[in-house]
Amino acid sequence: MVAVRAVEPSGLHEDPVDRFIVATALVHGAALMTADERLLGSPHALERHDATNCRSYCVAPS
Protein backbone atom coordinates (compact mmCIF):
# COMPACT_ATOMS: atom_id res chain seq x y z
CA MET A 1 0.00 0.00 0.00
CA VAL A 2 2.81 2.45 0.83
CA ALA A 3 4.58 1.75 -2.45
CA VAL A 4 1.43 2.44 -4.43
CA ARG A 5 0.80 5.65 -2.50
CA ALA A 6 4.42 6.76 -3.05
CA VAL A 7 3.84 7.17 -6.76
CA GLU A 8 0.62 9.14 -6.26
CA PRO A 9 1.56 12.26 -4.25
CA SER A 10 1.67 15.26 -6.50
CA GLY A 11 3.35 18.50 -5.59
CA LEU A 12 6.49 16.80 -4.31
CA HIS A 13 9.85 17.05 -5.96
CA GLU A 14 11.09 13.92 -7.65
CA ASP A 15 13.08 12.50 -4.72
CA PRO A 16 11.75 8.93 -4.34
CA VAL A 17 12.80 8.74 -0.68
CA ASP A 18 10.76 11.83 0.20
CA ARG A 19 7.79 10.37 -1.66
CA PHE A 20 8.13 7.15 0.34
CA ILE A 21 8.36 9.07 3.63
CA VAL A 22 5.20 11.09 2.89
CA ALA A 23 3.34 8.01 1.63
CA THR A 24 4.25 6.05 4.77
CA ALA A 25 2.95 8.82 7.03
CA LEU A 26 -0.24 9.15 4.97
CA VAL A 27 -0.97 5.39 4.92
CA HIS A 28 -0.37 4.99 8.65
CA GLY A 29 -2.01 8.25 9.72
CA ALA A 30 1.22 9.32 11.36
CA ALA A 31 2.60 12.79 11.94
CA LEU A 32 5.74 13.71 10.05
CA MET A 33 8.68 15.19 11.98
CA THR A 34 11.25 16.66 9.61
CA ALA A 35 13.60 19.56 9.06
CA ASP A 36 13.19 19.29 5.28
CA GLU A 37 11.45 22.47 4.13
CA ARG A 38 10.10 20.77 1.01
CA LEU A 39 8.35 18.12 3.09
CA LEU A 40 7.11 20.68 5.59
CA GLY A 41 5.52 22.61 2.74
CA SER A 42 4.02 19.64 0.93
CA PRO A 43 0.36 20.16 -0.04
CA HIS A 44 -0.92 16.93 1.48
CA ALA A 45 -3.34 16.53 4.39
CA LEU A 46 -0.60 15.45 6.72
CA GLU A 47 0.25 16.55 10.25
CA ARG A 48 3.77 17.98 10.12
CA HIS A 49 6.18 19.16 12.80
CA ASP A 50 9.33 21.15 12.19
CA ALA A 51 12.23 19.22 13.72
CA THR A 52 14.33 22.38 13.91
CA ASN A 53 11.88 23.71 16.49
CA CYS A 54 10.88 20.59 18.37
CA ARG A 55 10.95 21.77 21.98
CA SER A 56 7.31 20.82 22.48
CA TYR A 57 7.67 17.49 20.64
CA CYS A 58 11.15 16.21 21.47
CA VAL A 59 12.26 14.69 24.72
CA ALA A 60 15.61 15.78 26.10
CA PRO A 61 18.12 12.94 26.54
CA SER A 62 18.54 11.81 30.12
PDB file of N, CA and C in Angstrom:
ATOM      1  N   MET A   1       0.803  -1.183   0.000  1.00  0.00           N
ATOM      2  CA  MET A   1       0.000   0.000   0.000  1.00  0.00           C
ATOM      3  C   MET A   1       0.855   1.259   0.000  1.00  0.00           C
ATOM      4  N   VAL A   2       1.937   1.280   0.778  1.00  0.00           N
ATOM      5  CA  VAL A   2       2.808   2.452   0.832  1.00  0.00           C
ATOM      6  C   VAL A   2       3.469   2.679  -0.521  1.00  0.00           C
ATOM      7  N   ALA A   3       3.919   1.609  -1.154  1.00  0.00           N
ATOM      8  CA  ALA A   3       4.585   1.752  -2.447  1.00  0.00           C
ATOM      9  C   ALA A   3       3.651   2.333  -3.498  1.00  0.00           C
ATOM     10  N   VAL A   4       2.408   1.912  -3.484  1.00  0.00           N
ATOM     11  CA  VAL A   4       1.428   2.443  -4.431  1.00  0.00           C
ATOM     12  C   VAL A   4       1.198   3.923  -4.146  1.00  0.00           C
ATOM     13  N   ARG A   5       1.051   4.263  -2.883  1.00  0.00           N
ATOM     14  CA  ARG A   5       0.802   5.653  -2.505  1.00  0.00           C
ATOM     15  C   ARG A   5       1.994   6.549  -2.817  1.00  0.00           C
ATOM     16  N   ALA A   6       3.202   5.977  -2.801  1.00  0.00           N
ATOM     17  CA  ALA A   6       4.415   6.764  -3.045  1.00  0.00           C
ATOM     18  C   ALA A   6       4.488   7.306  -4.467  1.00  0.00           C
ATOM     19  N   VAL A   7       3.817   6.668  -5.390  1.00  0.00           N
ATOM     20  CA  VAL A   7       3.842   7.174  -6.763  1.00  0.00           C
ATOM     21  C   VAL A   7       2.707   8.150  -7.026  1.00  0.00           C
ATOM     22  N   GLU A   8       1.770   8.270  -6.089  1.00  0.00           N
ATOM     23  CA  GLU A   8       0.618   9.138  -6.261  1.00  0.00           C
ATOM     24  C   GLU A   8       0.817  10.587  -5.829  1.00  0.00           C
ATOM     25  N   PRO A   9       1.529  10.874  -4.730  1.00  0.00           N
ATOM     26  CA  PRO A   9       1.557  12.256  -4.245  1.00  0.00           C
ATOM     27  C   PRO A   9       2.060  13.235  -5.300  1.00  0.00           C
ATOM     28  N   SER A  10       1.244  14.212  -5.586  1.00  0.00           N
ATOM     29  CA  SER A  10       1.674  15.256  -6.502  1.00  0.00           C
ATOM     30  C   SER A  10       2.138  16.441  -5.677  1.00  0.00           C
ATOM     31  N   GLY A  11       2.873  17.317  -6.290  1.00  0.00           N
ATOM     32  CA  GLY A  11       3.347  18.496  -5.592  1.00  0.00           C
ATOM     33  C   GLY A  11       4.670  18.280  -4.886  1.00  0.00           C
ATOM     34  N   LEU A  12       5.180  17.054  -4.893  1.00  0.00           N
ATOM     35  CA  LEU A  12       6.493  16.797  -4.307  1.00  0.00           C
ATOM     36  C   LEU A  12       7.544  16.830  -5.396  1.00  0.00           C
ATOM     37  N   HIS A  13       8.760  17.154  -5.000  1.00  0.00           N
ATOM     38  CA  HIS A  13       9.845  17.047  -5.963  1.00  0.00           C
ATOM     39  C   HIS A  13      10.074  15.579  -6.274  1.00  0.00           C
ATOM     40  N   GLU A  14      10.957  15.289  -7.149  1.00  0.00           N
ATOM     41  CA  GLU A  14      11.094  13.924  -7.655  1.00  0.00           C
ATOM     42  C   GLU A  14      11.907  12.971  -6.779  1.00  0.00           C
ATOM     43  N   ASP A  15      12.285  13.368  -5.590  1.00  0.00           N
ATOM     44  CA  ASP A  15      13.076  12.502  -4.717  1.00  0.00           C
ATOM     45  C   ASP A  15      12.217  11.318  -4.263  1.00  0.00           C
ATOM     46  N   PRO A  16      12.562  10.097  -4.689  1.00  0.00           N
ATOM     47  CA  PRO A  16      11.745   8.931  -4.338  1.00  0.00           C
ATOM     48  C   PRO A  16      11.724   8.638  -2.841  1.00  0.00           C
ATOM     49  N   VAL A  17      12.780   8.981  -2.127  1.00  0.00           N
ATOM     50  CA  VAL A  17      12.805   8.736  -0.683  1.00  0.00           C
ATOM     51  C   VAL A  17      11.793   9.649   0.011  1.00  0.00           C
ATOM     52  N   ASP A  18      11.740  10.916  -0.393  1.00  0.00           N
ATOM     53  CA  ASP A  18      10.757  11.832   0.195  1.00  0.00           C
ATOM     54  C   ASP A  18       9.342  11.375  -0.110  1.00  0.00           C
ATOM     55  N   ARG A  19       9.112  10.888  -1.309  1.00  0.00           N
ATOM     56  CA  ARG A  19       7.785  10.372  -1.665  1.00  0.00           C
ATOM     57  C   ARG A  19       7.410   9.189  -0.770  1.00  0.00           C
ATOM     58  N   PHE A  20       8.376   8.324  -0.517  1.00  0.00           N
ATOM     59  CA  PHE A  20       8.128   7.153   0.337  1.00  0.00           C
ATOM     60  C   PHE A  20       7.841   7.576   1.775  1.00  0.00           C
ATOM     61  N   ILE A  21       8.573   8.577   2.267  1.00  0.00           N
ATOM     62  CA  ILE A  21       8.356   9.067   3.628  1.00  0.00           C
ATOM     63  C   ILE A  21       6.953   9.639   3.775  1.00  0.00           C
ATOM     64  N   VAL A  22       6.539  10.492   2.836  1.00  0.00           N
ATOM     65  CA  VAL A  22       5.202  11.088   2.888  1.00  0.00           C
ATOM     66  C   VAL A  22       4.133  10.014   2.753  1.00  0.00           C
ATOM     67  N   ALA A  23       4.321   9.084   1.830  1.00  0.00           N
ATOM     68  CA  ALA A  23       3.343   8.011   1.630  1.00  0.00           C
ATOM     69  C   ALA A  23       3.200   7.152   2.879  1.00  0.00           C
ATOM     70  N   THR A  24       4.295   6.854   3.547  1.00  0.00           N
ATOM     71  CA  THR A  24       4.252   6.047   4.767  1.00  0.00           C
ATOM     72  C   THR A  24       3.444   6.765   5.849  1.00  0.00           C
ATOM     73  N   ALA A  25       3.699   8.049   6.026  1.00  0.00           N
ATOM     74  CA  ALA A  25       2.955   8.816   7.030  1.00  0.00           C
ATOM     75  C   ALA A  25       1.470   8.880   6.677  1.00  0.00           C
ATOM     76  N   LEU A  26       1.156   9.073   5.400  1.00  0.00           N
ATOM     77  CA  LEU A  26      -0.238   9.145   4.973  1.00  0.00           C
ATOM     78  C   LEU A  26      -0.965   7.813   5.193  1.00  0.00           C
ATOM     79  N   VAL A  27      -0.342   6.715   4.807  1.00  0.00           N
ATOM     80  CA  VAL A  27      -0.967   5.389   4.920  1.00  0.00           C
ATOM     81  C   VAL A  27      -1.207   5.026   6.384  1.00  0.00           C
ATOM     82  N   HIS A  28      -0.272   5.379   7.253  1.00  0.00           N
ATOM     83  CA  HIS A  28      -0.374   4.991   8.653  1.00  0.00           C
ATOM     84  C   HIS A  28      -1.017   6.065   9.536  1.00  0.00           C
ATOM     85  N   GLY A  29      -1.393   7.183   8.941  1.00  0.00           N
ATOM     86  CA  GLY A  29      -2.013   8.250   9.719  1.00  0.00           C
ATOM     87  C   GLY A  29      -1.068   8.837  10.747  1.00  0.00           C
ATOM     88  N   ALA A  30       0.205   8.848  10.425  1.00  0.00           N
ATOM     89  CA  ALA A  30       1.223   9.319  11.363  1.00  0.00           C
ATOM     90  C   ALA A  30       1.592  10.772  11.084  1.00  0.00           C
ATOM     91  N   ALA A  31       2.063  11.444  12.114  1.00  0.00           N
ATOM     92  CA  ALA A  31       2.596  12.792  11.944  1.00  0.00           C
ATOM     93  C   ALA A  31       4.004  12.679  11.383  1.00  0.00           C
ATOM     94  N   LEU A  32       4.416  13.691  10.654  1.00  0.00           N
ATOM     95  CA  LEU A  32       5.741  13.711  10.053  1.00  0.00           C
ATOM     96  C   LEU A  32       6.600  14.732  10.771  1.00  0.00           C
ATOM     97  N   MET A  33       7.729  14.306  11.332  1.00  0.00           N
ATOM     98  CA  MET A  33       8.685  15.188  11.984  1.00  0.00           C
ATOM     99  C   MET A  33       9.887  15.277  11.059  1.00  0.00           C
ATOM    100  N   THR A  34      10.159  16.481  10.555  1.00  0.00           N
ATOM    101  CA  THR A  34      11.248  16.657   9.607  1.00  0.00           C
ATOM    102  C   THR A  34      11.783  18.079   9.663  1.00  0.00           C
ATOM    103  N   ALA A  35      13.011  18.235   9.215  1.00  0.00           N
ATOM    104  CA  ALA A  35      13.598  19.564   9.065  1.00  0.00           C
ATOM    105  C   ALA A  35      13.628  19.947   7.591  1.00  0.00           C
ATOM    106  N   ASP A  36      13.178  19.063   6.727  1.00  0.00           N
ATOM    107  CA  ASP A  36      13.186  19.288   5.283  1.00  0.00           C
ATOM    108  C   ASP A  36      12.064  20.257   4.904  1.00  0.00           C
ATOM    109  N   GLU A  37      12.438  21.445   4.456  1.00  0.00           N
ATOM    110  CA  GLU A  37      11.446  22.472   4.130  1.00  0.00           C
ATOM    111  C   GLU A  37      10.501  22.043   3.019  1.00  0.00           C
ATOM    112  N   ARG A  38      10.982  21.238   2.096  1.00  0.00           N
ATOM    113  CA  ARG A  38      10.105  20.773   1.013  1.00  0.00           C
ATOM    114  C   ARG A  38       9.020  19.857   1.549  1.00  0.00           C
ATOM    115  N   LEU A  39       9.362  19.001   2.501  1.00  0.00           N
ATOM    116  CA  LEU A  39       8.353  18.120   3.092  1.00  0.00           C
ATOM    117  C   LEU A  39       7.416  18.894   4.012  1.00  0.00           C
ATOM    118  N   LEU A  40       7.955  19.866   4.723  1.00  0.00           N
ATOM    119  CA  LEU A  40       7.106  20.683   5.594  1.00  0.00           C
ATOM    120  C   LEU A  40       6.074  21.460   4.791  1.00  0.00           C
ATOM    121  N   GLY A  41       6.430  21.832   3.576  1.00  0.00           N
ATOM    122  CA  GLY A  41       5.520  22.609   2.743  1.00  0.00           C
ATOM    123  C   GLY A  41       4.709  21.790   1.765  1.00  0.00           C
ATOM    124  N   SER A  42       4.759  20.467   1.878  1.00  0.00           N
ATOM    125  CA  SER A  42       4.016  19.636   0.927  1.00  0.00           C
ATOM    126  C   SER A  42       2.519  19.885   1.066  1.00  0.00           C
ATOM    127  N   PRO A  43       1.773  19.799  -0.039  1.00  0.00           N
ATOM    128  CA  PRO A  43       0.360  20.164  -0.037  1.00  0.00           C
ATOM    129  C   PRO A  43      -0.584  19.067   0.456  1.00  0.00           C
ATOM    130  N   HIS A  44      -0.087  18.055   1.095  1.00  0.00           N
ATOM    131  CA  HIS A  44      -0.919  16.925   1.484  1.00  0.00           C
ATOM    132  C   HIS A  44      -1.535  17.117   2.866  1.00  0.00           C
ATOM    133  N   ALA A  45      -2.668  16.480   3.084  1.00  0.00           N
ATOM    134  CA  ALA A  45      -3.340  16.533   4.388  1.00  0.00           C
ATOM    135  C   ALA A  45      -2.561  15.651   5.348  1.00  0.00           C
ATOM    136  N   LEU A  46      -1.541  16.209   5.906  1.00  0.00           N
ATOM    137  CA  LEU A  46      -0.596  15.455   6.723  1.00  0.00           C
ATOM    138  C   LEU A  46      -0.173  16.335   7.891  1.00  0.00           C
ATOM    139  N   GLU A  47      -0.242  15.800   9.093  1.00  0.00           N
ATOM    140  CA  GLU A  47       0.246  16.553  10.246  1.00  0.00           C
ATOM    141  C   GLU A  47       1.763  16.602  10.184  1.00  0.00           C
ATOM    142  N   ARG A  48       2.325  17.805  10.231  1.00  0.00           N
ATOM    143  CA  ARG A  48       3.770  17.979  10.123  1.00  0.00           C
ATOM    144  C   ARG A  48       4.292  18.777  11.302  1.00  0.00           C
ATOM    145  N   HIS A  49       5.499  18.431  11.729  1.00  0.00           N
ATOM    146  CA  HIS A  49       6.176  19.156  12.800  1.00  0.00           C
ATOM    147  C   HIS A  49       7.590  19.476  12.338  1.00  0.00           C
ATOM    148  N   ASP A  50       7.999  20.702  12.580  1.00  0.00           N
ATOM    149  CA  ASP A  50       9.330  21.154  12.188  1.00  0.00           C
ATOM    150  C   ASP A  50      10.347  20.670  13.217  1.00  0.00           C
ATOM    151  N   ALA A  51      11.249  19.794  12.817  1.00  0.00           N
ATOM    152  CA  ALA A  51      12.233  19.216  13.722  1.00  0.00           C
ATOM    153  C   ALA A  51      13.272  20.225  14.180  1.00  0.00           C
ATOM    154  N   THR A  52      13.375  21.361  13.480  1.00  0.00           N
ATOM    155  CA  THR A  52      14.333  22.378  13.913  1.00  0.00           C
ATOM    156  C   THR A  52      13.795  23.180  15.092  1.00  0.00           C
ATOM    157  N   ASN A  53      12.515  23.012  15.382  1.00  0.00           N
ATOM    158  CA  ASN A  53      11.884  23.714  16.491  1.00  0.00           C
ATOM    159  C   ASN A  53      11.029  22.719  17.257  1.00  0.00           C
ATOM    160  N   CYS A  54      11.649  21.702  17.800  1.00  0.00           N
ATOM    161  CA  CYS A  54      10.882  20.593  18.371  1.00  0.00           C
ATOM    162  C   CYS A  54      10.806  20.614  19.890  1.00  0.00           C
ATOM    163  N   ARG A  55      10.968  21.727  20.508  1.00  0.00           N
ATOM    164  CA  ARG A  55      10.946  21.770  21.978  1.00  0.00           C
ATOM    165  C   ARG A  55       9.676  21.165  22.563  1.00  0.00           C
ATOM    166  N   SER A  56       8.550  21.358  21.922  1.00  0.00           N
ATOM    167  CA  SER A  56       7.311  20.818  22.477  1.00  0.00           C
ATOM    168  C   SER A  56       7.056  19.371  22.043  1.00  0.00           C
ATOM    169  N   TYR A  57       7.871  18.846  21.130  1.00  0.00           N
ATOM    170  CA  TYR A  57       7.673  17.491  20.643  1.00  0.00           C
ATOM    171  C   TYR A  57       8.792  16.540  21.062  1.00  0.00           C
ATOM    172  N   CYS A  58       9.991  17.058  21.205  1.00  0.00           N
ATOM    173  CA  CYS A  58      11.149  16.213  21.472  1.00  0.00           C
ATOM    174  C   CYS A  58      11.366  16.055  22.977  1.00  0.00           C
ATOM    175  N   VAL A  59      11.932  14.964  23.322  1.00  0.00           N
ATOM    176  CA  VAL A  59      12.260  14.694  24.718  1.00  0.00           C
ATOM    177  C   VAL A  59      13.764  14.839  24.868  1.00  0.00           C
ATOM    178  N   ALA A  60      14.184  15.593  25.868  1.00  0.00           N
ATOM    179  CA  ALA A  60      15.607  15.783  26.101  1.00  0.00           C
ATOM    180  C   ALA A  60      16.232  14.470  26.566  1.00  0.00           C
ATOM    181  N   PRO A  61      17.445  14.179  26.095  1.00  0.00           N
ATOM    182  CA  PRO A  61      18.117  12.945  26.542  1.00  0.00           C
ATOM    183  C   PRO A  61      18.398  12.993  28.036  1.00  0.00           C
ATOM    184  N   SER A  62      18.303  11.841  28.666  1.00  0.00           N
ATOM    185  CA  SER A  62      18.537  11.812  30.122  1.00  0.00           C
ATOM    186  C   SER A  62      19.890  11.229  30.440  1.00  0.00           C
TER     187      SER A  62
END
